[in-house]
PDB file of C-alpha atoms in Angstrom:
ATOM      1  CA  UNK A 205     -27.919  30.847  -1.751  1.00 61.00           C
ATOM      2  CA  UNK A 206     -25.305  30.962   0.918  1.00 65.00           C
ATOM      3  CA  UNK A 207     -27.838  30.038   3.470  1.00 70.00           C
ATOM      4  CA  UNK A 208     -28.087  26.710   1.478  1.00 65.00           C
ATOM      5  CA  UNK A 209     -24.741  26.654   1.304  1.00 69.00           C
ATOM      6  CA  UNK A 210     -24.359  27.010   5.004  1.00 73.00           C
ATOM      7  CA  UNK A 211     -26.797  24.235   5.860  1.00 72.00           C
ATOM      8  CA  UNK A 212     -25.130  22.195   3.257  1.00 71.00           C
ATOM      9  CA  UNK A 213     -21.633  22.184   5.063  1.00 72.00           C
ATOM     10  CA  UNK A 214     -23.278  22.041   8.264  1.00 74.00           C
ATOM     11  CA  UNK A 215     -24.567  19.041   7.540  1.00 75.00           C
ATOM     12  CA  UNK A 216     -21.409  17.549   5.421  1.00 74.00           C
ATOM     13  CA  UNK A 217     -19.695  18.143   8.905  1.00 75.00           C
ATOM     14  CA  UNK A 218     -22.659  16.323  10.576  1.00 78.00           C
ATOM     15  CA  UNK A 219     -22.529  13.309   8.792  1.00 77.00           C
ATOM     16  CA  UNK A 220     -18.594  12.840   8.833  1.00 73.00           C
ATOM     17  CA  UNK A 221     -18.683  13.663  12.739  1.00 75.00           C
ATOM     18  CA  UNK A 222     -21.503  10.631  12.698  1.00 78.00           C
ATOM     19  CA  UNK A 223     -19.509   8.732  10.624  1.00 74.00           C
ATOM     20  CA  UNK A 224     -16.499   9.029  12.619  1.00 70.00           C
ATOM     21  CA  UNK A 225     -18.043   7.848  15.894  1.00 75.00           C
ATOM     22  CA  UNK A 226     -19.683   4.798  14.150  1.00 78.00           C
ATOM     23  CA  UNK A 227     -15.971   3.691  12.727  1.00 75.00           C
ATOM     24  CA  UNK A 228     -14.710   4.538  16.888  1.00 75.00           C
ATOM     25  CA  UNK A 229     -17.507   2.179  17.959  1.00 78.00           C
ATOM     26  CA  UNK A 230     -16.482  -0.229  15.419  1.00 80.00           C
ATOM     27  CA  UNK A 231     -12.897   0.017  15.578  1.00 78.00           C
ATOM     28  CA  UNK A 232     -13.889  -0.529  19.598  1.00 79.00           C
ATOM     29  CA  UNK A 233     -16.050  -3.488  19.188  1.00 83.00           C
ATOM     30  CA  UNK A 234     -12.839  -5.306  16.435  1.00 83.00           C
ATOM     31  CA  UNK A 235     -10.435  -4.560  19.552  1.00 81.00           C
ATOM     32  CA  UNK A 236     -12.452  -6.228  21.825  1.00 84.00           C
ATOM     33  CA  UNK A 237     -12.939  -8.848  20.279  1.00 86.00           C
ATOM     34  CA  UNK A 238      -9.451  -9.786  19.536  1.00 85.00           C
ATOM     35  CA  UNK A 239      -8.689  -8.655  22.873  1.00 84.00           C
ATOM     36  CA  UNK A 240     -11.181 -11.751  24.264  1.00 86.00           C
ATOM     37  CA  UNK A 241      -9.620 -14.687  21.668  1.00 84.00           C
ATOM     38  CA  UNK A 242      -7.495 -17.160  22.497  1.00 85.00           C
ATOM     39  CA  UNK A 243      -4.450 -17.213  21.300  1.00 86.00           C
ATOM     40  CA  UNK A 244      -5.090 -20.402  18.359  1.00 88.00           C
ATOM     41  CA  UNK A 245      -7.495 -18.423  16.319  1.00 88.00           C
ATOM     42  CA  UNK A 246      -5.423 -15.527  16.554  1.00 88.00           C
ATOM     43  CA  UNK A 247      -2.298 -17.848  15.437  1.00 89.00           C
ATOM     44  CA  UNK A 248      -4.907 -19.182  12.713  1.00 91.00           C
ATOM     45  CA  UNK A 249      -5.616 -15.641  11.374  1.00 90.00           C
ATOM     46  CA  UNK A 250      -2.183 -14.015  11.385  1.00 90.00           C
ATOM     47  CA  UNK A 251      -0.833 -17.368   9.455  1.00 93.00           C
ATOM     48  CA  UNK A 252      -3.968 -16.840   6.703  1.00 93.00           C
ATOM     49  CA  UNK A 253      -2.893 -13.526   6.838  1.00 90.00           C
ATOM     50  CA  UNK A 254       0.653 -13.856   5.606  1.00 91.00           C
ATOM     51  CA  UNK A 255      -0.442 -16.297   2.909  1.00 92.00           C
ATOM     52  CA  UNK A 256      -2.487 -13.302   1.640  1.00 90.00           C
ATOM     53  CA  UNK A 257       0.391 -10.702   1.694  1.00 89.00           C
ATOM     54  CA  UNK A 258       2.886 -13.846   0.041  1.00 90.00           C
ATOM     55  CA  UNK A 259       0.122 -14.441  -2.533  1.00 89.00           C
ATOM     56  CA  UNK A 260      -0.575 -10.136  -2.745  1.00 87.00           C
ATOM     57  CA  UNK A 261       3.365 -10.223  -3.460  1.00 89.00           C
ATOM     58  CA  UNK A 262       3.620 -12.924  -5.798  1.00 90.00           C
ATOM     59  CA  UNK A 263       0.455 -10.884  -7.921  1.00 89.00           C
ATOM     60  CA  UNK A 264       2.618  -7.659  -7.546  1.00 88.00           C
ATOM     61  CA  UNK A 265       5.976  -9.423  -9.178  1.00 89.00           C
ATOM     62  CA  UNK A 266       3.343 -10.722 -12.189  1.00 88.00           C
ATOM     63  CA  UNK A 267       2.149  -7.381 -12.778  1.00 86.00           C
ATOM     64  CA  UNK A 268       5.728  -6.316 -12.877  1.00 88.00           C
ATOM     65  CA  UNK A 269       6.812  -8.527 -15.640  1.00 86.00           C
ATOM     66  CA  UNK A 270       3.620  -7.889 -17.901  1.00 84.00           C
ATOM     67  CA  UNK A 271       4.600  -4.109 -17.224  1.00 83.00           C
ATOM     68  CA  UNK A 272       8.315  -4.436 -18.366  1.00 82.00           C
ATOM     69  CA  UNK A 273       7.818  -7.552 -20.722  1.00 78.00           C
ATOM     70  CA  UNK A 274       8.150  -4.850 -23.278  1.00 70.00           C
ATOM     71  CA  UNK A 275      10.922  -3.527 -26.112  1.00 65.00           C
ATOM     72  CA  UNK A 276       9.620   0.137 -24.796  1.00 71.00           C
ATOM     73  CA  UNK A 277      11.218   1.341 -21.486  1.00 75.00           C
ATOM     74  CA  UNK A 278       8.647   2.162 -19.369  1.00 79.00           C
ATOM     75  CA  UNK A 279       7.940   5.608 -18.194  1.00 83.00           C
ATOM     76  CA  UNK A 280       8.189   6.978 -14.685  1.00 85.00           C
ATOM     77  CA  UNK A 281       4.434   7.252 -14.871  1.00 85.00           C
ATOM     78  CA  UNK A 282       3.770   3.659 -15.346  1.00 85.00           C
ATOM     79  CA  UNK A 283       5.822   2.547 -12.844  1.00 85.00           C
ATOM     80  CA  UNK A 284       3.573   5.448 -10.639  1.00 87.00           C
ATOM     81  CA  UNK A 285       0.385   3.444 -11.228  1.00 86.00           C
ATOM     82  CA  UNK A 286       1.978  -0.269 -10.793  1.00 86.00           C
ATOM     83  CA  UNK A 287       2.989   0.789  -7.332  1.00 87.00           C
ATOM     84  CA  UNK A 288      -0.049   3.036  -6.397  1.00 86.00           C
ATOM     85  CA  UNK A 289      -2.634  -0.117  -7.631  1.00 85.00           C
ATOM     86  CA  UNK A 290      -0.310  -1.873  -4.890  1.00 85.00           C
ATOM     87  CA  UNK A 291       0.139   0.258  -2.418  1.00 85.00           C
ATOM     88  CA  UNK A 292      -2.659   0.389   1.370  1.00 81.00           C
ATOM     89  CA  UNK A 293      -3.710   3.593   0.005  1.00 79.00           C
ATOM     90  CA  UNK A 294      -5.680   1.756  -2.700  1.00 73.00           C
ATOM     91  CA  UNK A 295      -8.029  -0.048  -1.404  1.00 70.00           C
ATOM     92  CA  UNK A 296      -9.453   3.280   0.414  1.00 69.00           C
ATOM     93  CA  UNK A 297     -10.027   5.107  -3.282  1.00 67.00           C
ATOM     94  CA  UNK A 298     -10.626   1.798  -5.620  1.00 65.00           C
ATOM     95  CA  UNK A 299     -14.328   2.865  -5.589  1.00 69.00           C
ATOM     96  CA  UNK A 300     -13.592   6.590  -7.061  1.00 70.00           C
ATOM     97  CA  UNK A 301     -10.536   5.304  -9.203  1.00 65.00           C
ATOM     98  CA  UNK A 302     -12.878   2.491 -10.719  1.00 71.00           C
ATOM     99  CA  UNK A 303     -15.534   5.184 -11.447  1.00 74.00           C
ATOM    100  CA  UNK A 304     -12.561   7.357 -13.006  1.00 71.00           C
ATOM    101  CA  UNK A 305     -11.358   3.958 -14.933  1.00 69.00           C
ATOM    102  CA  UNK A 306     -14.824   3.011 -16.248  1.00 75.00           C
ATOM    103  CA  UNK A 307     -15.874   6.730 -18.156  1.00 74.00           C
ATOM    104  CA  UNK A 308     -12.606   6.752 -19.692  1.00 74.00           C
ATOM    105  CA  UNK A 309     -12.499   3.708 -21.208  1.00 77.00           C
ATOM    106  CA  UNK A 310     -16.371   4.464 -22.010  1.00 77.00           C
ATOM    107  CA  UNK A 311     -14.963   7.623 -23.778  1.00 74.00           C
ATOM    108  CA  UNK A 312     -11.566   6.078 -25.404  1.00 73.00           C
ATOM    109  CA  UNK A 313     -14.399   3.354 -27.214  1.00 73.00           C
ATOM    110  CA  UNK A 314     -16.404   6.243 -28.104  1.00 72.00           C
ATOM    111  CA  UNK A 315     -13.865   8.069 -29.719  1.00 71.00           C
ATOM    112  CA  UNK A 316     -12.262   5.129 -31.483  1.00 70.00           C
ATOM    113  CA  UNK A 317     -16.185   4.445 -33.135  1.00 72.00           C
ATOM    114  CA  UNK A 318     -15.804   8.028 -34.058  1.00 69.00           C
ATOM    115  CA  UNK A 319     -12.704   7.941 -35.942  1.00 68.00           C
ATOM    116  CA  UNK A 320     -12.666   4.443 -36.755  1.00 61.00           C
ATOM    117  CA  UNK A 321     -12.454   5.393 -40.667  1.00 51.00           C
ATOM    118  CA  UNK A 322      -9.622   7.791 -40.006  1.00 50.00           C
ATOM    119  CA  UNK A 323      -7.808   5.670 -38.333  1.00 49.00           C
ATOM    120  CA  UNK A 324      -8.262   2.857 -41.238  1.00 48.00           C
ATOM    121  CA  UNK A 325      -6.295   5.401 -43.181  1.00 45.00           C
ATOM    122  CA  UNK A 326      -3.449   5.747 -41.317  1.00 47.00           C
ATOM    123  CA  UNK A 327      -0.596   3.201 -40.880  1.00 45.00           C
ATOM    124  CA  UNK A 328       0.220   1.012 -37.964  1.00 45.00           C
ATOM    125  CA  UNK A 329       3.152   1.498 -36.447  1.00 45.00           C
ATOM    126  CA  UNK A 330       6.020  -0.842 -36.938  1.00 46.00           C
ATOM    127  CA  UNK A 331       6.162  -3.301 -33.896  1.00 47.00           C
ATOM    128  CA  UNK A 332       9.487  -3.773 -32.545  1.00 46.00           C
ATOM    129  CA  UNK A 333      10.946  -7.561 -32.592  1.00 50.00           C
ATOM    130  CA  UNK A 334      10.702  -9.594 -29.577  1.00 51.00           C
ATOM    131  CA  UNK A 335      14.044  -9.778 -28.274  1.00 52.00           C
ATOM    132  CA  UNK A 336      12.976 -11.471 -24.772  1.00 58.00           C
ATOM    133  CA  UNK A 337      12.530 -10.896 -21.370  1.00 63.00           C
ATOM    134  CA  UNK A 338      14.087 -10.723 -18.550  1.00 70.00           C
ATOM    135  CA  UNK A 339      12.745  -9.009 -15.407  1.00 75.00           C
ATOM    136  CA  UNK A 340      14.327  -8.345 -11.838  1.00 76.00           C
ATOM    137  CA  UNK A 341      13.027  -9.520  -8.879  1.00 83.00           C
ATOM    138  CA  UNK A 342      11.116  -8.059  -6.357  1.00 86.00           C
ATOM    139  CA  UNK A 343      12.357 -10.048  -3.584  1.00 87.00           C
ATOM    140  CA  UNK A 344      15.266  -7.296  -2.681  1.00 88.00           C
ATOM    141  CA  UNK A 345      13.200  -4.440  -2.343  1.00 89.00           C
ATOM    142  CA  UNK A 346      11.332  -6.808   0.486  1.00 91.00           C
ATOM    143  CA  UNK A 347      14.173  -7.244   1.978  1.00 92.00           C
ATOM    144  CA  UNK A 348      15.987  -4.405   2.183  1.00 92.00           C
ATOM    145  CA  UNK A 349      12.712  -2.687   3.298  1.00 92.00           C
ATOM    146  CA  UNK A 350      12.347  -5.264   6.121  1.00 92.00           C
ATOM    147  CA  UNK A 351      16.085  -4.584   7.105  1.00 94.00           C
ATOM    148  CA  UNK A 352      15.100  -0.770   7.592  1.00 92.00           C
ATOM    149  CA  UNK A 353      11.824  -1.256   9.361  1.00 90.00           C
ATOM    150  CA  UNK A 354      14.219  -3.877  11.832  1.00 92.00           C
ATOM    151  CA  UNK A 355      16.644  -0.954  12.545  1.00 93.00           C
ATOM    152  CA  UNK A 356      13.414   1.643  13.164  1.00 90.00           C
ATOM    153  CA  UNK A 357      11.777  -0.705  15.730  1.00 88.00           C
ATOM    154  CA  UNK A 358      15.449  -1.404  17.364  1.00 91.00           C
ATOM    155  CA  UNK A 359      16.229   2.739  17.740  1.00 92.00           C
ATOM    156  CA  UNK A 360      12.211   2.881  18.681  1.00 88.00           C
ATOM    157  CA  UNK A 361      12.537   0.323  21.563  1.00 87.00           C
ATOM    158  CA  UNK A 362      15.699   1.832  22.967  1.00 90.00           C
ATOM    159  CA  UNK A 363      14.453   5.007  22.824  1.00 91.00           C
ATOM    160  CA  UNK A 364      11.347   4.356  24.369  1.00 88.00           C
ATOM    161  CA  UNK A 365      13.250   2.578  27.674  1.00 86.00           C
ATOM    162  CA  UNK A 366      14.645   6.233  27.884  1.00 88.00           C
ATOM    163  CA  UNK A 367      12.442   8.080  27.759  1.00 87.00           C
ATOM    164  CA  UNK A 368       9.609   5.501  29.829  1.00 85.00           C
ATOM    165  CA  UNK A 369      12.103   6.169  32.642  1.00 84.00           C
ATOM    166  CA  UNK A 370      12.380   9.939  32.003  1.00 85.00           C
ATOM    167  CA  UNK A 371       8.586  10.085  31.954  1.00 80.00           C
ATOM    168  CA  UNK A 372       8.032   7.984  35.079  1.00 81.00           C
ATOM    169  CA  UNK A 373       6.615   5.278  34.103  1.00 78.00           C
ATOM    170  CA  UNK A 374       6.415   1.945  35.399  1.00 77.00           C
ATOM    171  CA  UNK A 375       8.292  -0.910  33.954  1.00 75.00           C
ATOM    172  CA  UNK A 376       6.364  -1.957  30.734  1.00 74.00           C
ATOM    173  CA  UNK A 377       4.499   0.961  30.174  1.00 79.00           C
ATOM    174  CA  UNK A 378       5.427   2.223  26.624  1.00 82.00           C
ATOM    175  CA  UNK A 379       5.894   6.344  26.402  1.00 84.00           C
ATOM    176  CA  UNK A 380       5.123   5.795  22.455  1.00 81.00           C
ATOM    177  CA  UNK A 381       1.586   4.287  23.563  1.00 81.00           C
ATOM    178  CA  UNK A 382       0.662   7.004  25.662  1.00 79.00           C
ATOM    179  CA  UNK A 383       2.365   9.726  23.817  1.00 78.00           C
ATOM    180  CA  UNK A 384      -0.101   8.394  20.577  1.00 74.00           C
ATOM    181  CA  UNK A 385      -2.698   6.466  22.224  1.00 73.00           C
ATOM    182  CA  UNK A 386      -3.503   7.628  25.887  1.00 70.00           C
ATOM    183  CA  UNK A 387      -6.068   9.987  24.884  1.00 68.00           C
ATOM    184  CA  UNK A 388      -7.528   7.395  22.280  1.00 69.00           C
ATOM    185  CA  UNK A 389     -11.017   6.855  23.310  1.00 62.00           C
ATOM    186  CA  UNK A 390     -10.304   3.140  21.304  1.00 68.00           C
ATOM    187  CA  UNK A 391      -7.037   2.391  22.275  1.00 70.00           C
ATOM    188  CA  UNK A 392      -6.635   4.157  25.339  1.00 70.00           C
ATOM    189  CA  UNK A 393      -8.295   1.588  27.075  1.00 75.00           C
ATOM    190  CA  UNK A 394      -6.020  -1.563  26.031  1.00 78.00           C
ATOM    191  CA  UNK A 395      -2.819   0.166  27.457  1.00 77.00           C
ATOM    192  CA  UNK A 396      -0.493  -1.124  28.247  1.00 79.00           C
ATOM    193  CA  UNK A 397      -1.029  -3.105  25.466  1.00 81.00           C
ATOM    194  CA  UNK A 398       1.355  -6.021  26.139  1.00 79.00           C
ATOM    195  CA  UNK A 399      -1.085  -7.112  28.670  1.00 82.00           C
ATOM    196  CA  UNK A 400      -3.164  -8.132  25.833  1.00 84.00           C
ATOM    197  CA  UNK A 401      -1.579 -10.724  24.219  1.00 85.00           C
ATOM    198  CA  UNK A 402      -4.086 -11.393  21.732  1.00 86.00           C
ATOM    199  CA  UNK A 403      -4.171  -7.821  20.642  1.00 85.00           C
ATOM    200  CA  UNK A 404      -0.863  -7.211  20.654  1.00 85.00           C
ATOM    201  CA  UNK A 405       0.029 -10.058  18.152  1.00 88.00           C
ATOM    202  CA  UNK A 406      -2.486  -8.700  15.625  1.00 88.00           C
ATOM    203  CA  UNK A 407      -1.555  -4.557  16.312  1.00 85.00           C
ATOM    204  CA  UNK A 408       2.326  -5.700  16.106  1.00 87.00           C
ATOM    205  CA  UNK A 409       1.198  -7.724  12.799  1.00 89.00           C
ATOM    206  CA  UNK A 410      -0.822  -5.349  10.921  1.00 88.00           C
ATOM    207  CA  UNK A 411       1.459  -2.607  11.609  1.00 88.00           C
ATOM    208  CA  UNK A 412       4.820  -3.501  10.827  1.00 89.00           C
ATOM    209  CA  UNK A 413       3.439  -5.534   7.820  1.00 90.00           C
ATOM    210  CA  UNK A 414       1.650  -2.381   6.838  1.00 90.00           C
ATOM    211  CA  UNK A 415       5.354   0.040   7.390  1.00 90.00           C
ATOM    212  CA  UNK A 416       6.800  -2.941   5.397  1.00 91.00           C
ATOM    213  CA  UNK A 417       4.667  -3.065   2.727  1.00 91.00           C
ATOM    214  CA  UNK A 418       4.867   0.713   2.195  1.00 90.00           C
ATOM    215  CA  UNK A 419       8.672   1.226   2.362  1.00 90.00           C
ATOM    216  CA  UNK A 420       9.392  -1.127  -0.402  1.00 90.00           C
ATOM    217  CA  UNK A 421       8.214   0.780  -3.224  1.00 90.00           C
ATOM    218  CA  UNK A 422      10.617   3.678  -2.450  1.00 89.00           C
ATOM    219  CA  UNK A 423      13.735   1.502  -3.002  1.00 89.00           C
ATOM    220  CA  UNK A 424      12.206   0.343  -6.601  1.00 88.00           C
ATOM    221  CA  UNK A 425      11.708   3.739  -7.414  1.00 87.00           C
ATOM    222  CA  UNK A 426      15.011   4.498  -6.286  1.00 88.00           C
ATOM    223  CA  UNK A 427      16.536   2.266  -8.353  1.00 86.00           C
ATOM    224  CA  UNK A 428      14.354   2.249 -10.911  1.00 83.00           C
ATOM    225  CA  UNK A 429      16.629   2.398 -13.834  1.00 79.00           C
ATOM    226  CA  UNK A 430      18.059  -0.821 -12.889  1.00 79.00           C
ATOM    227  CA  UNK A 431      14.127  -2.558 -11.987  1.00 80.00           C
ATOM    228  CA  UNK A 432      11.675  -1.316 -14.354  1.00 80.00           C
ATOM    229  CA  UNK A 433      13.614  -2.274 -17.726  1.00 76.00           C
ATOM    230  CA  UNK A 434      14.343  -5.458 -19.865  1.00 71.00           C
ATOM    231  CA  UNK A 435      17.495  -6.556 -18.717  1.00 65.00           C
ATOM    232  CA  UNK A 436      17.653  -8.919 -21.408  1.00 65.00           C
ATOM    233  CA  UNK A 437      19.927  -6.685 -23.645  1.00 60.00           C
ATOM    234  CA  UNK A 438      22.448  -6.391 -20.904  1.00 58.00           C
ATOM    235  CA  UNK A 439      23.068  -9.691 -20.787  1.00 55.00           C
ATOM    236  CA  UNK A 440      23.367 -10.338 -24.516  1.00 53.00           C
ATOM    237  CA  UNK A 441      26.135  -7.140 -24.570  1.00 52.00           C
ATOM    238  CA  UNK A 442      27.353  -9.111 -21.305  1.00 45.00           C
ATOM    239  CA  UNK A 443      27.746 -12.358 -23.313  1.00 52.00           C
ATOM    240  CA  UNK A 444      29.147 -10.382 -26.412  1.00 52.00           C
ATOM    241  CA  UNK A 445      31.983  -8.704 -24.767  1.00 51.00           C
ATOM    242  CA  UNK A 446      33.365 -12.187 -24.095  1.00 53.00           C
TER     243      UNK A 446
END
């Protein structure tokens, strides 16, 4: 049995080591092909790009409002799953959390057949009026999360001047590339990567778009009480105090 075993992990290990060289050699053959564009399709792709994050946004701020469209406040839970459906992490696990998704629902309409006669019985729960809606917007949280990332790559340049010239270096030769990249059997052959314009737009793009897109959610949750509720009621107690 643990002989099995052994040959079992020995070959889990196998097949991630294989799999981590094909997504090198991939990740390789993506970077040099950007690397060898002109700078119009690159333009072209980073502008289709941004449509899809605008559009990825606008979905995101939709989502919202079904979520707190609602005489219920909503728990800390469901604003959890709005932002984790949203976040880069998703796309990664949407295969396992679809498989997850699927057998529950499969065994919610089970279970409903089953006690479909009990639940004939019992009474429905009163529904709460309709007072309205109205839901924040998602805009600030953009914002204030592109303000922070601005600051971070301000301190990061001026640090890295320092410490470039500390290191050695010559003039344009980043001490955060090397520091992360110079042993990079990928990357470690683009540096310095501002001689490669083409690949420096679409690194530059993906990744600040990417530390953008991932701060945000921390200021809604921050200030959740204020985002994630009907705000409708304010205002009427707002318009009654006058």
């Amino acid at each position: 049995m643990m002989e099995k075993l052994s040959l079992l992990w020995k070959g889990l290990l196998m097949g991630a080591s294989w799999a981590g060289m094909l997504l090198y050699e991939v990740l390789y053959l993506f970077l040099n092909y950007v690397d060898q564009s002109a700078i119009l399709p690159i333009t072209i792709a980073i502008l289709t790009y941004t449509i899809v994050v605008i559009g990825y946004a606008k979905l995101l701020q939709s989502r919202y409002n079904k979520l707190v469209d609602s005489p219920k406040p909503v728990s800390f839970k469901s604003q959890l799953k709005l932002e984790f459906h949203f976040s880069v992490i998703f796309p990664l696990v949407a295969p396992f959390y679809f498989v997850v998704v699927l057998f529950n629902t499969v065994k919610d309409k089970v279970w409903a057949l089953i006690k479909r006669d009990d639940q004939s019985k019992e009474k429905k729960e009163e529904e709460l009026p309709d007072a309205g809606a109205l839901t924040a917007s998602l805009g600030p949280s953009f914002m204030m999360s592109g303000f922070v990332v601005s600051i971070l790559v301000v301190i990061a340049i001026l640090i890295d001047v320092i410490l470039s010239a500390s290191a050695g270096l010559q003039v344009g030769y980043s001490f955060w590339e090397y520091t992360f990249f110079g042993r990079s059997l990928v990357l470690g052959g683009f540096l310095p990567i501002n001689q490669h314009t083409s690949l420096l737009l679409i690194v530059s793009c993906f990744f600040f778009s990417i530390l953008w897109w991932t701060s945000a959610p921390g200021f809604r949750l921050y200030f959740r009480d204020q985002i994630y509720q009907n705000q409708i009621s304010q205002v009427k107690e707002y318009r009654g105090s006058k």
